[in-house]
Short mmCIF file of C-alpha atoms in Angstrom, two decimals:
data_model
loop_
_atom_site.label_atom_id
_atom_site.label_comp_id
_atom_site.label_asym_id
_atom_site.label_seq_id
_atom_site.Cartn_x
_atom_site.Cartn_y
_atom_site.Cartn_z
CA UNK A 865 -27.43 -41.37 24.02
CA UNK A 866 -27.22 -37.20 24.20
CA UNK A 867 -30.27 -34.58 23.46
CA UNK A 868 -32.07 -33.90 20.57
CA UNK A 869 -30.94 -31.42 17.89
CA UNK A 870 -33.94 -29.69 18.16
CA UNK A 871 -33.25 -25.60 19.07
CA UNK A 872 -33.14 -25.96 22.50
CA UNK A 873 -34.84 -22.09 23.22
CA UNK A 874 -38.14 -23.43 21.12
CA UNK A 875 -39.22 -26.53 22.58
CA UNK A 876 -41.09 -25.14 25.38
CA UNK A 877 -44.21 -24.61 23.23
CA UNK A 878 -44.36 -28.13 22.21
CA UNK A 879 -45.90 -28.90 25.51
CA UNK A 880 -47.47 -24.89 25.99
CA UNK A 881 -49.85 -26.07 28.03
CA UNK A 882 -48.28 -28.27 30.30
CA UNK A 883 -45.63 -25.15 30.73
CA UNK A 884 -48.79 -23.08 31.90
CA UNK A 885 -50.04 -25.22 33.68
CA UNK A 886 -46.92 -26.47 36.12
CA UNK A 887 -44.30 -24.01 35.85
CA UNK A 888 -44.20 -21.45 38.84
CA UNK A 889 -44.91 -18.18 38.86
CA UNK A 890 -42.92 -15.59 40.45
CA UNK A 891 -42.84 -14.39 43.65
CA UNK A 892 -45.54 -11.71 44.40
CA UNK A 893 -43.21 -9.19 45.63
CA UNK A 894 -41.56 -9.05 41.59
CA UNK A 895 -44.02 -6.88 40.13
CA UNK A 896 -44.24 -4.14 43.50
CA UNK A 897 -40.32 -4.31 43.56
CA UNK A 898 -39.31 -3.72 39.88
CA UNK A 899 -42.24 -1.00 39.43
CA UNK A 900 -41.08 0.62 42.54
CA UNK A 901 -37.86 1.08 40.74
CA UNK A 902 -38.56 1.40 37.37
CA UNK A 903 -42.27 3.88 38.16
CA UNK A 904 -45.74 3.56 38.75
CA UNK A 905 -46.97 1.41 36.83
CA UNK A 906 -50.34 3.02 35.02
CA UNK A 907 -49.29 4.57 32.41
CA UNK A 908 -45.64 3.10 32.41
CA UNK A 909 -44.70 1.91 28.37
CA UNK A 910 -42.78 -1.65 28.82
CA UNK A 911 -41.66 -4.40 26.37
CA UNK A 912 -41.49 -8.01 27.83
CA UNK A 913 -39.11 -10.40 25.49
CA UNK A 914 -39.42 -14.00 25.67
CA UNK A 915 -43.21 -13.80 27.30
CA UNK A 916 -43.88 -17.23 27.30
CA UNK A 917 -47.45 -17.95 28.53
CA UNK A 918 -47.36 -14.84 30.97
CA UNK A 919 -46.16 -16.29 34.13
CA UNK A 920 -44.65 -12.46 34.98
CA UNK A 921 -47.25 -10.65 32.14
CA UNK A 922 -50.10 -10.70 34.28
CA UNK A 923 -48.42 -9.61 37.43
CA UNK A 924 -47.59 -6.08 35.40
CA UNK A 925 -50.36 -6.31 33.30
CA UNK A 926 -52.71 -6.21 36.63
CA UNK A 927 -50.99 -3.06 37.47
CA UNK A 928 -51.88 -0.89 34.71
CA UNK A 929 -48.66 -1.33 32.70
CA UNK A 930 -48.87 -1.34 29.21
CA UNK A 931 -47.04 -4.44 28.12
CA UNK A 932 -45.51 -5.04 24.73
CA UNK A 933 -45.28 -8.86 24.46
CA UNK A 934 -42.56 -10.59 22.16
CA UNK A 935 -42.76 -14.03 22.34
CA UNK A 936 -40.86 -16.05 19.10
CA UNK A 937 -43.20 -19.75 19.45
CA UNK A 938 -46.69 -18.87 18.28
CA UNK A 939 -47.77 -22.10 20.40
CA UNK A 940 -46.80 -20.33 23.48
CA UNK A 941 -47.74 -17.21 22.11
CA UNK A 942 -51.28 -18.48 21.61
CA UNK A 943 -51.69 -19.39 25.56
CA UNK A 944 -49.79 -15.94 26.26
CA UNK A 945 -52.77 -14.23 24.25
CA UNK A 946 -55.92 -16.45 25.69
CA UNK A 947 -54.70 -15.34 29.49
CA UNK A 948 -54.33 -11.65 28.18
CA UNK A 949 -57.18 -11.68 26.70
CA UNK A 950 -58.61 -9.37 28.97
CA UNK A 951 -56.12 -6.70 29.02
CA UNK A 952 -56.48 -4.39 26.46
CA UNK A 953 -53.20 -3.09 27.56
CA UNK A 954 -51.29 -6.13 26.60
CA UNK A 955 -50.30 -6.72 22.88
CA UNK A 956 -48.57 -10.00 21.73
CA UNK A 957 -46.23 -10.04 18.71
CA UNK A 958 -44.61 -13.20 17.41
CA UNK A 959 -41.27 -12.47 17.01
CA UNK A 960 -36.99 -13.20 18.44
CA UNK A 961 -35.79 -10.68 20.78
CA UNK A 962 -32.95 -10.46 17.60
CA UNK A 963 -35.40 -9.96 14.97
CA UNK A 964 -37.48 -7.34 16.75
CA UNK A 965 -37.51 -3.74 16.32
CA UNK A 966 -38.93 -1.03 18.84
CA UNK A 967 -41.63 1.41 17.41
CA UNK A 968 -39.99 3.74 19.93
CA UNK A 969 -38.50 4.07 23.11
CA UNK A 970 -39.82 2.18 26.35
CA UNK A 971 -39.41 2.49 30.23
CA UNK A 972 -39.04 -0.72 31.29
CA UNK A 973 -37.34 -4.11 29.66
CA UNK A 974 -38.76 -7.27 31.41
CA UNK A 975 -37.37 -10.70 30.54
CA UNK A 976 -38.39 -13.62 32.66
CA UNK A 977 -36.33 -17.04 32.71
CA UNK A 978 -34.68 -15.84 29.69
CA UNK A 979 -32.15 -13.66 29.00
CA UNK A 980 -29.64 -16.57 28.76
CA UNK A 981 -31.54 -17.31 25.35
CA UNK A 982 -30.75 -14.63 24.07
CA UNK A 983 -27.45 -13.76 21.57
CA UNK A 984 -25.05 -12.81 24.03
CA UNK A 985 -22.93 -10.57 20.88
CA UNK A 986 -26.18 -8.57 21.09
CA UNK A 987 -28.50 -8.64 23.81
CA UNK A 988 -27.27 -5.61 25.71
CA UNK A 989 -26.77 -3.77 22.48
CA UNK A 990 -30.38 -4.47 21.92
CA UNK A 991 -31.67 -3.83 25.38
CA UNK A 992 -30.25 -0.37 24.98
CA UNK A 993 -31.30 0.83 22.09
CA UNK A 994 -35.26 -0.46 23.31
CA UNK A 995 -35.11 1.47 26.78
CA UNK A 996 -35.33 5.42 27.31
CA UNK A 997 -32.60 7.43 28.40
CA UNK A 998 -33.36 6.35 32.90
CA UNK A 999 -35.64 3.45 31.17
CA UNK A 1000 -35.43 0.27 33.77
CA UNK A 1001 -33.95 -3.40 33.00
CA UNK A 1002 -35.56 -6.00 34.81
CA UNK A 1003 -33.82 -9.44 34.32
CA UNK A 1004 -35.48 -12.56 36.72
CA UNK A 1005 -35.17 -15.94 37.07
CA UNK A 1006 -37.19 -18.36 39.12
CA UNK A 1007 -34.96 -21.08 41.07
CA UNK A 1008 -35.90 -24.14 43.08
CA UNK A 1009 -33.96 -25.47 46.42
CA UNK A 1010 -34.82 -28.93 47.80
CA UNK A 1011 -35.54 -28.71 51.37
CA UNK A 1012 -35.40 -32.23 52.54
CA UNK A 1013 -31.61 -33.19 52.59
CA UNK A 1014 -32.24 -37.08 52.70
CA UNK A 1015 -34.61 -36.64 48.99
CA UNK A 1016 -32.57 -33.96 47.45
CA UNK A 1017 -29.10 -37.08 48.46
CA UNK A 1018 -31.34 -39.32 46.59
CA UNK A 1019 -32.75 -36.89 43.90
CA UNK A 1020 -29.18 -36.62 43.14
CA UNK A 1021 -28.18 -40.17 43.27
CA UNK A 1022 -30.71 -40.08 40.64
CA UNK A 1023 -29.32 -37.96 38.51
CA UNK A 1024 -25.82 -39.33 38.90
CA UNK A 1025 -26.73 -42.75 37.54
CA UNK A 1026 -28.41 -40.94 34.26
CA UNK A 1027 -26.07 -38.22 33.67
CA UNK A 1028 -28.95 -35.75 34.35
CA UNK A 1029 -27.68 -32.43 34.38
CA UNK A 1030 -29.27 -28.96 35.37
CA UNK A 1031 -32.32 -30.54 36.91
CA UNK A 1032 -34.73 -27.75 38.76
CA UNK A 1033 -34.14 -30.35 42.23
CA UNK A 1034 -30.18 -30.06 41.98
CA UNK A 1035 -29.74 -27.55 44.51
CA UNK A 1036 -30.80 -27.93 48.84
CA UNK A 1037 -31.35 -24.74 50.49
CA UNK A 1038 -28.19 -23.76 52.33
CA UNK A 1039 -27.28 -20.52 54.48
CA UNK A 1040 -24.15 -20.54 52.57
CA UNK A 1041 -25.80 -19.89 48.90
CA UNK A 1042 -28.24 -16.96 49.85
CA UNK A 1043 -26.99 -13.94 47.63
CA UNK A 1044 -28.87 -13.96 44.03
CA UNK A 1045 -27.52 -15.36 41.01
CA UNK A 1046 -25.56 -17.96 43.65
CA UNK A 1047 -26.86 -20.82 41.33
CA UNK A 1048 -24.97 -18.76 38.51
CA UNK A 1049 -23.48 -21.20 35.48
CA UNK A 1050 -22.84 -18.19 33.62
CA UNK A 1051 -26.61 -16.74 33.34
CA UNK A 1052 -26.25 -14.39 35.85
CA UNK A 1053 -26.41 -11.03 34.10
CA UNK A 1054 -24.58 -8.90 36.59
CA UNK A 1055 -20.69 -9.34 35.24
CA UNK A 1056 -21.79 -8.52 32.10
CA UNK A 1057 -23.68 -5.66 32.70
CA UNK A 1058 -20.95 -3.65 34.64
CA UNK A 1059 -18.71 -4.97 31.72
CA UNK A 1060 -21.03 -2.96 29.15
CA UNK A 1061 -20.90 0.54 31.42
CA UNK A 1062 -24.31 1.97 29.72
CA UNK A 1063 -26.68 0.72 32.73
CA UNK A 1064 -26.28 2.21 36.14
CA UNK A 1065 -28.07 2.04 39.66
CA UNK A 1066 -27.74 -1.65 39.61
CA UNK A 1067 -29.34 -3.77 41.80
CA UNK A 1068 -29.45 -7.75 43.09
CA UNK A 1069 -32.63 -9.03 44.88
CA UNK A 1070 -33.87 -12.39 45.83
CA UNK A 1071 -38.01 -13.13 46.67
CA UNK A 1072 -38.57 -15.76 48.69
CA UNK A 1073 -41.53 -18.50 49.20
CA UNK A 1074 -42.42 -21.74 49.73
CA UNK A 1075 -43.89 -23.96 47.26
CA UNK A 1076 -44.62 -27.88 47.01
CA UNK A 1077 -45.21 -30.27 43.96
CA UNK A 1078 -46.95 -33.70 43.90
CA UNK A 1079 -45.14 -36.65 42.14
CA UNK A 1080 -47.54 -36.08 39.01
CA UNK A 1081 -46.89 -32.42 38.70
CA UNK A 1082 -43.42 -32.30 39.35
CA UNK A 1083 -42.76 -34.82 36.23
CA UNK A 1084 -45.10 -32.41 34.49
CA UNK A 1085 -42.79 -29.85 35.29
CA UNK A 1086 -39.92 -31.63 34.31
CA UNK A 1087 -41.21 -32.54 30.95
CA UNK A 1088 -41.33 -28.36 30.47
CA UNK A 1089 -37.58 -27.94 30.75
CA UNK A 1090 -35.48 -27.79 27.86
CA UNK A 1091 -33.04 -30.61 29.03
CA UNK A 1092 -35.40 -33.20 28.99
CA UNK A 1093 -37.64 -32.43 26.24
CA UNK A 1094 -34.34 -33.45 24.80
CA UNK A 1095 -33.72 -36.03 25.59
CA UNK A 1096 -34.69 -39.45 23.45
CA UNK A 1097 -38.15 -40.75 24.95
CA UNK A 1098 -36.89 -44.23 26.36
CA UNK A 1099 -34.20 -42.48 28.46
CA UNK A 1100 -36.34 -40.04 30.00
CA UNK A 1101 -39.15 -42.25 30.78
CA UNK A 1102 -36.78 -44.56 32.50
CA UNK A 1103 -35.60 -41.13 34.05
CA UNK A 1104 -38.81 -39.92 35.26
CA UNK A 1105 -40.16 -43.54 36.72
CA UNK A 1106 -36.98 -43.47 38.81
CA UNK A 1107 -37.40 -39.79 40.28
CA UNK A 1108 -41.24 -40.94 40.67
CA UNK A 1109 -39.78 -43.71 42.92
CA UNK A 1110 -38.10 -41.81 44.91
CA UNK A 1111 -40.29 -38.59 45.45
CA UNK A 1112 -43.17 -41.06 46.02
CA UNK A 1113 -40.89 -43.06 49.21
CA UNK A 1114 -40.91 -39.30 50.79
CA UNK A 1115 -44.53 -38.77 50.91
CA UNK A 1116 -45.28 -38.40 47.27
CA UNK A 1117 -44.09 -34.63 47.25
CA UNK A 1118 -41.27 -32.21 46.94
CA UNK A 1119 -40.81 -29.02 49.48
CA UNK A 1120 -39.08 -26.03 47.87
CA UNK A 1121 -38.01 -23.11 48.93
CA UNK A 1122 -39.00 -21.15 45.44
CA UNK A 1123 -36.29 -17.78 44.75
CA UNK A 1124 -36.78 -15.57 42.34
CA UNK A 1125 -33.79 -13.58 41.55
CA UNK A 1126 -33.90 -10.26 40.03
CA UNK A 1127 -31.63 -8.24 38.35
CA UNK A 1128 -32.46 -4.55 37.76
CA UNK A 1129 -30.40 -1.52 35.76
CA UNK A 1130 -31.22 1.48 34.11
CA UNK A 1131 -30.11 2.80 31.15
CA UNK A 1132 -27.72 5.97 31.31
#
């Protein structure tokens, strides 16, 4: 049996809270690093596509950056606006990065774990004609890297036997896969960018730190990402109750190293 048919990009709000509530955030050193390049942040006029709950919002928001947020689920949306709530600064807008169209120009273009949704006939097209003439593009992703090499073996074993693919435990931290956008399966924005030849001064960062999930939270984290929301109900609870086996035999957690890769330009 395969995935649903259900858009893939709009299934996280289905489970909005659950997203919130076990998804990472980003490293602390994203907002300092992309305002450092992009300006200080009070008074700086950003955009922020694809929102999602605010795991990066708040971070800029914090910082006295006036944040355009354009989220297209109104579920996730909804959470997004509750945890905003007290930032004037912030305004939410229910809308596709496609559909969307700026009110004027802006100095910085954040998109967190989620430029790949984007249409890739358009995106850069659409990125440029948000940003100011120097304006800043700020493109992250958050990645996960098993530390233990006898779980991640088994993690993978796992995944094997159900024909799990792109699972958040499928890579082990290795000196050999250290640059940013190393996990690249053709997300990585960098290619593409030099391709287009509007955006200069580009840069490619990775933020380190250490996290670690329980048993319970990691499924809950699992059932956030768009593969196995998926996936019919019998096959991932079989799924789940075998990865639950396995993390619980090591302790009953996971230890990750937790990278945040960041891609930055500026428009010409």
């Amino acid at each position: 049996m395969g995935v649903s048919e259900r858009p893939r990009a709009l299934v996280f709000g289905e489970v909005a809270e659950m997203y919130e509530a076990a998804r990472p955030g980003y490293a602390p050193q994203l907002a300092p690093v992309v305002l450092e390049y992009a300006g200080p942040g009070g008074g700086l006029d950003a955009v922020e596509f694809g929102a999602g709950t605010g795991k990066a919002t708040l971070a800029f928001a914090e910082r006295g950056v006036s944040l355009s947020c354009v989220e297209p689920d109104p579920r996730m949306a909804a959470v997004l606006r509750r945890r905003t709530a007290g930032h004037p600064s912030v305004r939410v807008e229910v809308e596709s990065f496609e559909r969307w169209r700026p009110a004027g120009h802006y100095g910085l273009l954040l998109a967190a774990t989620c430029w790949h949704w984007f249409d890739p006939a358009r995106r850069w097209d659409l990125a440029h004609a948000a940003l100011a003439p120097g304006g800043a593009l700020a493109l992250c992703w958050n990645v996960l890297r098993v530390r233990d090499e006898g779980l991640h073996a088994r993690l993978a074993e796992i995944d094997r036997r159900f024909g799990s693919v792109a699972s958040p435990h499928a890579q082990l931290v290795r000196a050999d896969r250290e640059l940013p956008g190393s996990w690249d399966s053709g997300e990585w924005p960098a290619a593409e960018c030099r391709a287009d030849g509007r955006f200069g001064d580009l840069r490619e960062i990775r933020l380190r730190e250490e996290t670690r999930y329980d048993t319970r939270t990691y499924l809950n984290y699992l059932s956030t990402v768009s593969y196995y929301r998926l996936l019919p109900e019998r096959r991932r609870v079989r799924l789940f109750e075998a990865l639950a086996d396995a993390v619980d035999g090591h302790g009953g957690s996971l230890a990750f190293e937790l990278a945040t890769d960041l891609f930055l330009a500026r428009r010409r």
